[in-house]
mmCIF file of C-alpha atoms in Angstrom:
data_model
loop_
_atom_site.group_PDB
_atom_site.id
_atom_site.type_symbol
_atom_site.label_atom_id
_atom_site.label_comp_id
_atom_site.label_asym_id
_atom_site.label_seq_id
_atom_site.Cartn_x
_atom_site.Cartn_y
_atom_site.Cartn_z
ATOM 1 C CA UNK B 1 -0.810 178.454 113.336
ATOM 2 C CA UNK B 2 -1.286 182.011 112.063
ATOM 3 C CA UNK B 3 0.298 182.945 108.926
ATOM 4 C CA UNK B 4 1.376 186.080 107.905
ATOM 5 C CA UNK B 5 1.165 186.874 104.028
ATOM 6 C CA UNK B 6 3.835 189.147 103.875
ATOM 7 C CA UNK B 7 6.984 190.092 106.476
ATOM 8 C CA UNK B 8 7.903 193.712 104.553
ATOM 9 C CA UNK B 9 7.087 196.381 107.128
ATOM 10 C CA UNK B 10 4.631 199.174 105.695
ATOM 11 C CA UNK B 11 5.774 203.028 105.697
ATOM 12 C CA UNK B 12 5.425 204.439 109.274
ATOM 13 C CA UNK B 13 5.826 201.051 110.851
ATOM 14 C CA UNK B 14 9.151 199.494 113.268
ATOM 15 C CA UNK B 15 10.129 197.186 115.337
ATOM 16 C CA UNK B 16 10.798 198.254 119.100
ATOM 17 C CA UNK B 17 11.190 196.980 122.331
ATOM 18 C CA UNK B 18 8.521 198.594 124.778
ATOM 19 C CA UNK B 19 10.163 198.534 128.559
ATOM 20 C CA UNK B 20 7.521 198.032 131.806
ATOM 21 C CA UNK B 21 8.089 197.230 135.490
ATOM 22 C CA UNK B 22 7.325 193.530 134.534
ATOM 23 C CA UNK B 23 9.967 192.941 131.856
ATOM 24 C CA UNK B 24 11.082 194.487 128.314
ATOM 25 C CA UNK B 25 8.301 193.152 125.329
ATOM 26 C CA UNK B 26 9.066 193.298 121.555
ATOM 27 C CA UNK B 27 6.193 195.285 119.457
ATOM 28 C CA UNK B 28 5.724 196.182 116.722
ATOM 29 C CA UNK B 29 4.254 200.133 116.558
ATOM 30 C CA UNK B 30 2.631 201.479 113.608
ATOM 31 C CA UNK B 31 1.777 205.577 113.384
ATOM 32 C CA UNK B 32 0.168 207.717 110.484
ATOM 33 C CA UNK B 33 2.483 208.510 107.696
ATOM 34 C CA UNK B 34 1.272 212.230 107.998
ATOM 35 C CA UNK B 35 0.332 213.816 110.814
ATOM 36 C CA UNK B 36 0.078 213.034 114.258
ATOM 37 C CA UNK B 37 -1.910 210.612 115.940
ATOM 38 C CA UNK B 38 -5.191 212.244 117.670
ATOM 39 C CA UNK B 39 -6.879 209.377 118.530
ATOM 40 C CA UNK B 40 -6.868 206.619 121.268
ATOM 41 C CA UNK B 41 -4.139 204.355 120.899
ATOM 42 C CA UNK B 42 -4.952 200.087 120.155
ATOM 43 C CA UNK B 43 -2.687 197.320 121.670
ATOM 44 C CA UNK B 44 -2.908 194.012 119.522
ATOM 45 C CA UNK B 45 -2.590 190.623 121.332
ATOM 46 C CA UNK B 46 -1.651 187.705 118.918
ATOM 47 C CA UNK B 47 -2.301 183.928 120.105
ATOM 48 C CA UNK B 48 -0.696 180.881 120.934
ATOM 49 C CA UNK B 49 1.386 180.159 118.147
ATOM 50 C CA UNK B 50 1.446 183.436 116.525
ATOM 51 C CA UNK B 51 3.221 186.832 116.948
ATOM 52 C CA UNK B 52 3.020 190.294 116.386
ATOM 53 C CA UNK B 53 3.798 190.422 113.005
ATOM 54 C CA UNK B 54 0.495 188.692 112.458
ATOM 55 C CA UNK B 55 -0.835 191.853 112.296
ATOM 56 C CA UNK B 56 1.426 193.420 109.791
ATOM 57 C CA UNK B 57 -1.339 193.077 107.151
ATOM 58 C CA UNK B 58 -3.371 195.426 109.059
ATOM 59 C CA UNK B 59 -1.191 198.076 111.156
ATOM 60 C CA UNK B 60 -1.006 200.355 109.128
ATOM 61 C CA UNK B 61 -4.512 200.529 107.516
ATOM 62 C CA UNK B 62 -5.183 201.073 111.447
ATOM 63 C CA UNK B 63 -3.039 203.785 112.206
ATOM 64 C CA UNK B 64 -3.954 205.672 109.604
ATOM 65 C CA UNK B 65 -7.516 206.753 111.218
ATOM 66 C CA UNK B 66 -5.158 208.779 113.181
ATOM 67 C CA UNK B 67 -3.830 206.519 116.302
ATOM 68 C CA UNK B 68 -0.553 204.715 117.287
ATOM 69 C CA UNK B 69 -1.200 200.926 117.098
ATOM 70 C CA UNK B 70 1.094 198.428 118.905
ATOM 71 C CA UNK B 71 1.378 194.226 118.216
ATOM 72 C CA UNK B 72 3.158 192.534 121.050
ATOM 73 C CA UNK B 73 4.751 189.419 121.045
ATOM 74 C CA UNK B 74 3.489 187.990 124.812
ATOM 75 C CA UNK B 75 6.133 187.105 127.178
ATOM 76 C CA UNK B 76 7.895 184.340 125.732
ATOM 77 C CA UNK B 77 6.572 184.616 121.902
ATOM 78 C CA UNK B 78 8.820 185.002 119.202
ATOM 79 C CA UNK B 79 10.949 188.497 120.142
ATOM 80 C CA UNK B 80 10.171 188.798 123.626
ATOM 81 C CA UNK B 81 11.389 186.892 126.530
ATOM 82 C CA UNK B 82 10.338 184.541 128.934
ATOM 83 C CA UNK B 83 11.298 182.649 131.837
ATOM 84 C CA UNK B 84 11.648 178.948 132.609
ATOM 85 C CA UNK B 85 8.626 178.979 135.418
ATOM 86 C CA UNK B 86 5.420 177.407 133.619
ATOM 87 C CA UNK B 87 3.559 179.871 136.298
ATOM 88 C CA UNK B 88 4.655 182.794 133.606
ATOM 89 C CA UNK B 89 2.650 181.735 131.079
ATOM 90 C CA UNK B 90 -1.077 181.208 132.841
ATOM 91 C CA UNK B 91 -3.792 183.289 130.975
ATOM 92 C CA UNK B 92 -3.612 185.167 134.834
ATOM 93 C CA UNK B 93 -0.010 185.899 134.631
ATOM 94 C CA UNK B 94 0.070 187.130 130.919
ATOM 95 C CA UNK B 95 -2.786 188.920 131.248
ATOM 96 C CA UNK B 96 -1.465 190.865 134.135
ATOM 97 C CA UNK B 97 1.730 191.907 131.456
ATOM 98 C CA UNK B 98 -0.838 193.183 129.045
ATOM 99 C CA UNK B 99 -2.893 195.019 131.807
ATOM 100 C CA UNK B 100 0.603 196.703 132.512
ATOM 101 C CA UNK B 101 1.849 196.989 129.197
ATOM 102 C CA UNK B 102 -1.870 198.982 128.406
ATOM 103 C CA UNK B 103 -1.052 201.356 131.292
ATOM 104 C CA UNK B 104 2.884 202.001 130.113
ATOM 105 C CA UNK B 105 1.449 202.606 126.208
ATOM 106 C CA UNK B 106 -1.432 204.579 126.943
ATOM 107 C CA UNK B 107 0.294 206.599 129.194
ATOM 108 C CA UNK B 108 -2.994 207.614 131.274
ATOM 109 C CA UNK B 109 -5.529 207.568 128.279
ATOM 110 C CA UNK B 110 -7.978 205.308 127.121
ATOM 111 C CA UNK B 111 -6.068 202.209 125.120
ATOM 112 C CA UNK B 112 -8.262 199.876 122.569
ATOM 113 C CA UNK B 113 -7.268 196.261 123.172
ATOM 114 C CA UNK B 114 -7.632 193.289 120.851
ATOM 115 C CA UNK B 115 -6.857 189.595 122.121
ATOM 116 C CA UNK B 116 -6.731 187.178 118.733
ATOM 117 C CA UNK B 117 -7.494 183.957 119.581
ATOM 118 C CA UNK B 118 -5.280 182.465 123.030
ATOM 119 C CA UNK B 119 -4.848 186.273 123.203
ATOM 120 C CA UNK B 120 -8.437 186.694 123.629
ATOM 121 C CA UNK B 121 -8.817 184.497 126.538
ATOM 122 C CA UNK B 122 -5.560 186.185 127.965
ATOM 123 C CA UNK B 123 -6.724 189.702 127.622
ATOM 124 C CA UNK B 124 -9.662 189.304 128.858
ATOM 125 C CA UNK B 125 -8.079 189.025 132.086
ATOM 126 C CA UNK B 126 -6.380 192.466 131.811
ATOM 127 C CA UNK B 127 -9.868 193.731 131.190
ATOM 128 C CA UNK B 128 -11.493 191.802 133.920
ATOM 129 C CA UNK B 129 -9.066 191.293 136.756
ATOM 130 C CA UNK B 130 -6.777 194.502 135.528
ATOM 131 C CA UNK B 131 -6.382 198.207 136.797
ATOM 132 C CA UNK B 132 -6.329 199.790 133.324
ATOM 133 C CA UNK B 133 -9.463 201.385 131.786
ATOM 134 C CA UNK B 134 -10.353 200.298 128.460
ATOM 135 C CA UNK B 135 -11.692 202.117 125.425
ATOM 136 C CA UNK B 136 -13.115 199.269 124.154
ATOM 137 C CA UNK B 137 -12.229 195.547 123.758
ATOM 138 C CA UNK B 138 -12.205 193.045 121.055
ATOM 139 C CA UNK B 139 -12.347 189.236 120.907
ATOM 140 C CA UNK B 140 -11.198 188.602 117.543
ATOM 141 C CA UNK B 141 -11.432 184.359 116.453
ATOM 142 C CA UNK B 142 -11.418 183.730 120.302
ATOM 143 C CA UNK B 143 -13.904 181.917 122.163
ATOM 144 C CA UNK B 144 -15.610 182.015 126.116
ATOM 145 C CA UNK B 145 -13.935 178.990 127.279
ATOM 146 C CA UNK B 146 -11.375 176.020 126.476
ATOM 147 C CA UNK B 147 -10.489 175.647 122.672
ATOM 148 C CA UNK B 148 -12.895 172.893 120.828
ATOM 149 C CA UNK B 149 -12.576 171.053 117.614
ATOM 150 C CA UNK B 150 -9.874 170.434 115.175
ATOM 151 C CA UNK B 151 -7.648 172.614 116.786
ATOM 152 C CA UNK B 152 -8.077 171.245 120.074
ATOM 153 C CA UNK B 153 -6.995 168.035 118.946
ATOM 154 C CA UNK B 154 -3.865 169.921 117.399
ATOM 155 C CA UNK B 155 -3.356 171.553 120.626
ATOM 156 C CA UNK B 156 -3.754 168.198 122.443
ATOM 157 C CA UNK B 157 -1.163 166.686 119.720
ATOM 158 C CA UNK B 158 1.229 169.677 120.753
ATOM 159 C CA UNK B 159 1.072 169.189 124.462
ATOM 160 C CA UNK B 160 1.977 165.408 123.923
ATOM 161 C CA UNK B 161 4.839 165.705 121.516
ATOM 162 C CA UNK B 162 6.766 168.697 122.764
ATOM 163 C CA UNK B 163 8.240 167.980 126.256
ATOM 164 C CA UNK B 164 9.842 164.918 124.779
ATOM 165 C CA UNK B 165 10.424 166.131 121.254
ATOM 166 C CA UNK B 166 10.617 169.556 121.197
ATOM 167 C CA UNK B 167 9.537 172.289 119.412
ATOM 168 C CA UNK B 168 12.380 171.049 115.857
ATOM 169 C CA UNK B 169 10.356 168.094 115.883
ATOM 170 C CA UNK B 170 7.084 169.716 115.803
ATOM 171 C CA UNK B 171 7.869 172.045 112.975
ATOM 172 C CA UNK B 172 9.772 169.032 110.862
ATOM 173 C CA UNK B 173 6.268 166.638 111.319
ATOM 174 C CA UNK B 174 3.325 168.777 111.495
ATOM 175 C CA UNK B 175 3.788 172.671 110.891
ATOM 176 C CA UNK B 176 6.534 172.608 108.241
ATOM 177 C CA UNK B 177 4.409 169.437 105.786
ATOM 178 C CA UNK B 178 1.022 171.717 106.786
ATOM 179 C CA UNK B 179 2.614 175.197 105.216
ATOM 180 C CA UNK B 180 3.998 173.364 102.548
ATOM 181 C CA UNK B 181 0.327 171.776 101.926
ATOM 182 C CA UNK B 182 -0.773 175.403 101.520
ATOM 183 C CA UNK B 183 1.737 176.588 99.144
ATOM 184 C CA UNK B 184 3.136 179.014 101.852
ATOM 185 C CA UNK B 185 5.585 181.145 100.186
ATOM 186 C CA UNK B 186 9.548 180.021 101.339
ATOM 187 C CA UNK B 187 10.435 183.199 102.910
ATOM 188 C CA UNK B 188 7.058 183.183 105.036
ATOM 189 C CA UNK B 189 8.116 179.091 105.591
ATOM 190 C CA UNK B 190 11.356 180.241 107.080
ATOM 191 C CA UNK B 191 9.715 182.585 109.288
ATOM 192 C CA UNK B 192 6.942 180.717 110.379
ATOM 193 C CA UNK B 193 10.068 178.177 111.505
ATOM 194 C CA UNK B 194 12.245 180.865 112.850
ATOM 195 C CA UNK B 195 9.405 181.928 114.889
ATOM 196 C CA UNK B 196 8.429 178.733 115.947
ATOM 197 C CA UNK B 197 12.223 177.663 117.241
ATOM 198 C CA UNK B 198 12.373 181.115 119.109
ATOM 199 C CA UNK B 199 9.588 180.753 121.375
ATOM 200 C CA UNK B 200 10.177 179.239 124.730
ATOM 201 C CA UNK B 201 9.033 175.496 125.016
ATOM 202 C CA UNK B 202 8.073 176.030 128.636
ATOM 203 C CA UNK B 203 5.700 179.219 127.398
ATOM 204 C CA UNK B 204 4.432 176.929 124.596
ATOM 205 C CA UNK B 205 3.483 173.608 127.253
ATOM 206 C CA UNK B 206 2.173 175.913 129.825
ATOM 207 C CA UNK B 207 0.205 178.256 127.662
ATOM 208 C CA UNK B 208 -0.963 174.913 125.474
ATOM 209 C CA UNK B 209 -2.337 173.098 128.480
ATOM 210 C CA UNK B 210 -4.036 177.009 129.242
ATOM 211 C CA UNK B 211 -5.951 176.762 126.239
ATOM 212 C CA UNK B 212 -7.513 173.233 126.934
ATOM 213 C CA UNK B 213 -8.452 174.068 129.883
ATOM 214 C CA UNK B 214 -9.456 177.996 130.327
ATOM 215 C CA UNK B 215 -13.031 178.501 131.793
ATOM 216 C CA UNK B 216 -16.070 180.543 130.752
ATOM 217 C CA UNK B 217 -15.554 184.021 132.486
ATOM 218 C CA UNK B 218 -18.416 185.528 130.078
ATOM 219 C CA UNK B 219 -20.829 186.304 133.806
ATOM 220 C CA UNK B 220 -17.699 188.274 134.862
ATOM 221 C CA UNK B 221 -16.648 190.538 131.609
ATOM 222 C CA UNK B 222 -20.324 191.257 131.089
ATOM 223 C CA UNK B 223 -20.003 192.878 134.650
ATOM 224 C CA UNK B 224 -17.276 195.510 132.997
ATOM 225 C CA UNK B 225 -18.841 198.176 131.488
ATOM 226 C CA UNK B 226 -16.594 198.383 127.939
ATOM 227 C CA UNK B 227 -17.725 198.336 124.274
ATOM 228 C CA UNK B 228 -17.310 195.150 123.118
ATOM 229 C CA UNK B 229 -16.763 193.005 120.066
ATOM 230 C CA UNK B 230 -17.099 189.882 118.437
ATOM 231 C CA UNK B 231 -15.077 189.302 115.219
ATOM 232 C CA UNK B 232 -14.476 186.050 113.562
ATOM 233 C CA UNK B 233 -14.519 184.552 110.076
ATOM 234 C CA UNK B 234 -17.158 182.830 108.488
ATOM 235 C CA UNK B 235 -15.166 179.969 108.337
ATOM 236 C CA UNK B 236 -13.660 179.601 111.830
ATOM 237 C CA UNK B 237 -12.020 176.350 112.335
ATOM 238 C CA UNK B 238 -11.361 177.048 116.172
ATOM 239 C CA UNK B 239 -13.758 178.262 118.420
ATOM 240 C CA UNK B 240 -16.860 177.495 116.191
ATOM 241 C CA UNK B 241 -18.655 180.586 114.304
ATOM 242 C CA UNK B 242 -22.608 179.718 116.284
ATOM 243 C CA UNK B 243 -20.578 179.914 119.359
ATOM 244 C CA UNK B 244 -18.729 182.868 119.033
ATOM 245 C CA UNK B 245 -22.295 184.539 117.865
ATOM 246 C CA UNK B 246 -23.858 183.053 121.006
ATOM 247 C CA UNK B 247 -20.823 184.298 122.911
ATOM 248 C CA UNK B 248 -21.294 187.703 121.418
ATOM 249 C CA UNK B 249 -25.196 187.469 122.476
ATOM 250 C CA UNK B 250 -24.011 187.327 125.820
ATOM 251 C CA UNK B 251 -21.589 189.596 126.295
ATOM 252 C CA UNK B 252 -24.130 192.327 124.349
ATOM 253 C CA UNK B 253 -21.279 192.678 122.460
ATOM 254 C CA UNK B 254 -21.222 193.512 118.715
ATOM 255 C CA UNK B 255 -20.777 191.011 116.203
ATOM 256 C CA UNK B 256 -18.770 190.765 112.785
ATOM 257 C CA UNK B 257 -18.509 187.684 110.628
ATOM 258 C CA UNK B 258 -16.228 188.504 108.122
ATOM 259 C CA UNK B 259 -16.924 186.603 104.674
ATOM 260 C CA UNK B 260 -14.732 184.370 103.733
ATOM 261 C CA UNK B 261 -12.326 184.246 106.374
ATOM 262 C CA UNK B 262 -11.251 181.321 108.690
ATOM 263 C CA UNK B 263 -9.164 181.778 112.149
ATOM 264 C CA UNK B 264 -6.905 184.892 111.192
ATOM 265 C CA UNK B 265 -9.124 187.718 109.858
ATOM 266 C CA UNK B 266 -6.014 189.939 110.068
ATOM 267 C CA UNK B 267 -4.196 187.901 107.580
ATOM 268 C CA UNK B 268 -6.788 186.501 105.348
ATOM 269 C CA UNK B 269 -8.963 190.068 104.544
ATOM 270 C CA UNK B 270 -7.326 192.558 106.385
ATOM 271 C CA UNK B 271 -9.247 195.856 104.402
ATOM 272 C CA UNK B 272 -12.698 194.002 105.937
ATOM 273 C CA UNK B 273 -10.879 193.194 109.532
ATOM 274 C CA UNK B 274 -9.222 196.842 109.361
ATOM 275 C CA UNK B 275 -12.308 198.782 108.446
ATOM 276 C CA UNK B 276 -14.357 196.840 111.146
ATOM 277 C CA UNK B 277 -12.219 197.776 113.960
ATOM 278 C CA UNK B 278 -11.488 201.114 112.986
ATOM 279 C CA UNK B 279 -15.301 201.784 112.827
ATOM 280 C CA UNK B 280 -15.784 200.303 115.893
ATOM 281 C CA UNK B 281 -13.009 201.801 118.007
ATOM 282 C CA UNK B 282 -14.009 205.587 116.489
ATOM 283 C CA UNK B 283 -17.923 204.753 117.853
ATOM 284 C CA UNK B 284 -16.522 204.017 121.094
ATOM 285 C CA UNK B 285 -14.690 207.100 121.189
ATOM 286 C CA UNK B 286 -17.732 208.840 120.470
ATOM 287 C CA UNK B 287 -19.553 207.236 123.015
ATOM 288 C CA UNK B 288 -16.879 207.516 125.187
ATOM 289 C CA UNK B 289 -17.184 210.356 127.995
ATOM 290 C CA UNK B 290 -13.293 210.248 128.352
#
C-alpha cells in the first residue's frame, strides 16, 4: 500500500477528469507556476493499491523543469471508473487505456511514461504492444515478472479474503492496524480508507491475481528502441533491489537506487526521485531526434 505524506495540492496543480475514446480517467495535472511548459509532457502510472495522488509529493518539483505532468488513477482506481468485467482490468486491457490516454495527452508529441510498481508491468504493455511513441520510459519499484516476497504473500492474502469479505474487511484487519503501526497521520488514515472503499473490488481481484501471475516480457521491451530506466529504493520490499538491477542489466536500461527508500520513492524522498527523473527525461530529449 502506497502512502502519500501529504493530500494538500501544490501551487499550479488540480484535479481533472481527462476524456478518451475508451472512457473518462481522473488525473491529476501539474504545470509550471510561471511560464509555459516547453518541454515533453510525463504521464505517471500508480500501482495496485495506490492512486494518483501518490505522486503529489513530486508533481510539482516535475513540472517545474518546464513540462505538464499528469497522475492517473487506472480504470477502476480510486477517482476513475471501472466496469464489472474482470477482463477490464488485465495488465493487456489497462495498458491499452494508458497507450490511449498517452496519445489523447500528448496530443501528437513525444509523452514520458512512468509505471510505479503494478503500473510498471501495465505500462509496459502500452510501450510494447501500443501505437504511441515514447520519449522515454520508466520502471519505477516494478519488477520483469510476477510480484515475489512479502508482498506477494500480501497480495496472495488479498486475493483470498476479498471476494468473500470485501474490500471493509480488508481495510478493518490488515491495512487500517498496518497504518496505524506506522503512525500514519489520521487525515492520510482516512484517505488511505476512502481510497481503498472507492476502488472497484472486481478491478482489485482481477488486477491482484495479474500481479501473481504476469510474465517476463524483458526479450520483448528490449526490442523497443526507448530510453529506459530503472528506479527503486535501496530498501525495496517488493520486487527485490538485485533483481531490479539485473532487470535493469537487461533491458540496458539505466539504473537508480535511491538511498534510503523502500517501495514508493515518490513518497519517501521525492527531491532524490524528482531530480532523477527530471535528469533523465531532459537527456532523452536531448538525445531525442523528435
Amino acid at each position: 500500500m502506497s502512502t502519500p505524506r501529504f493530500l494538500t495540492m501544490p501551487p499550479g496543480v488540480r484535479s481533472r477528469q481527462v476524456d478518451t475514446t475508451v472512457g473518462s480517467f481522473a488525473v491529476l495535472e501539474a504545470l509550471p507556476v510561471s511560464g509555459v511548459p516547453e518541454r515533453w509532457p510525463a504521464l505517471l502510472v500508480p500501482g495496485l493499491t495506490g492512486s494518483k495522488e501518490d505522486f503529489i509529493a513530486v508533481l510539482q518539483t516535475l513540472a517545474q523543469s518546464g513540462r505538464r505532468v499528469i497522475a492517473v488513477d487506472m480504470r477502476g482506481q480510486f477517482e476513475t471508473d471501472g466496469p464489472e468485467d474482470p477482463r477490464a482490468y488485465t495488465c493487456a486491457a489497462l495498458g491499452n487505456d494508458i497507450d490511449v490516454l498517452a496519445q489523447t495527452i500528448g496530443g501528437g508529441e513525444p509523452l514520458h511514461l512512468v509505471g510505479h510498481s503494478f503500473g510498471g508491468l501495465v505500462t509496459r504493455e502500452a510501450v510494447i504492444d501500443g501505437r504511441t511513441k515514447f520519449a522515454s520510459y520508466t520502471l519505477m519499484s516494478s519488477g520483469p515478472a510476477a510480484i515475489v516476497g512479502v508482498r506477494e504473500r500480501a497480495c496472495r492474502i488479498m486475493l483470498a479474503e476479498l471476494p468473500e469479505s470485501g474490500p471493509d474487511h480488508l481495510w478493518h484487519t490488515r491495512m487500517e492496524p498496518e497504518a496505524l503501526a506506522a503512525g500514519v497521520p489520521d487525515d492520510i488514515i482516512a484517505f488511505l480508507r476512502k481510497r481503498l472503499l472507492a476502488n472497484s473490488p472486481t478491478g482489485m481481484v482481477a488486477m491482484t491475481r495479474e500481479v501473481l501471475s504476469a510474465p517476463d516480457r524483458c526479450d520483448e521491451l528490449t526490442q523497443i528502441e526507448v530510453p529506459t530506466l530503472v528506479l527503486y529504493g535501496e530498501h525495496d520490499d517488493g520486487w527485490p533491489p538485485r533483481t531490479q538491477s539485473e532487470m535493469a542489466d537487461q533491458l540496458n536500461a539505466e539504473c537508480v537506487v535511491v538511498p534510503g527508500a523502500c517501495h514508493s520513492p515518490a513518497v519517501e524522498a521525492p527531491e532524490t526521485t524528482a531530480a532523477a527523473l527530471t535528469r533523465f527525461w531532459n537527456a532523452a530529449e536531448t538525445r531525442s531526434p523528435g
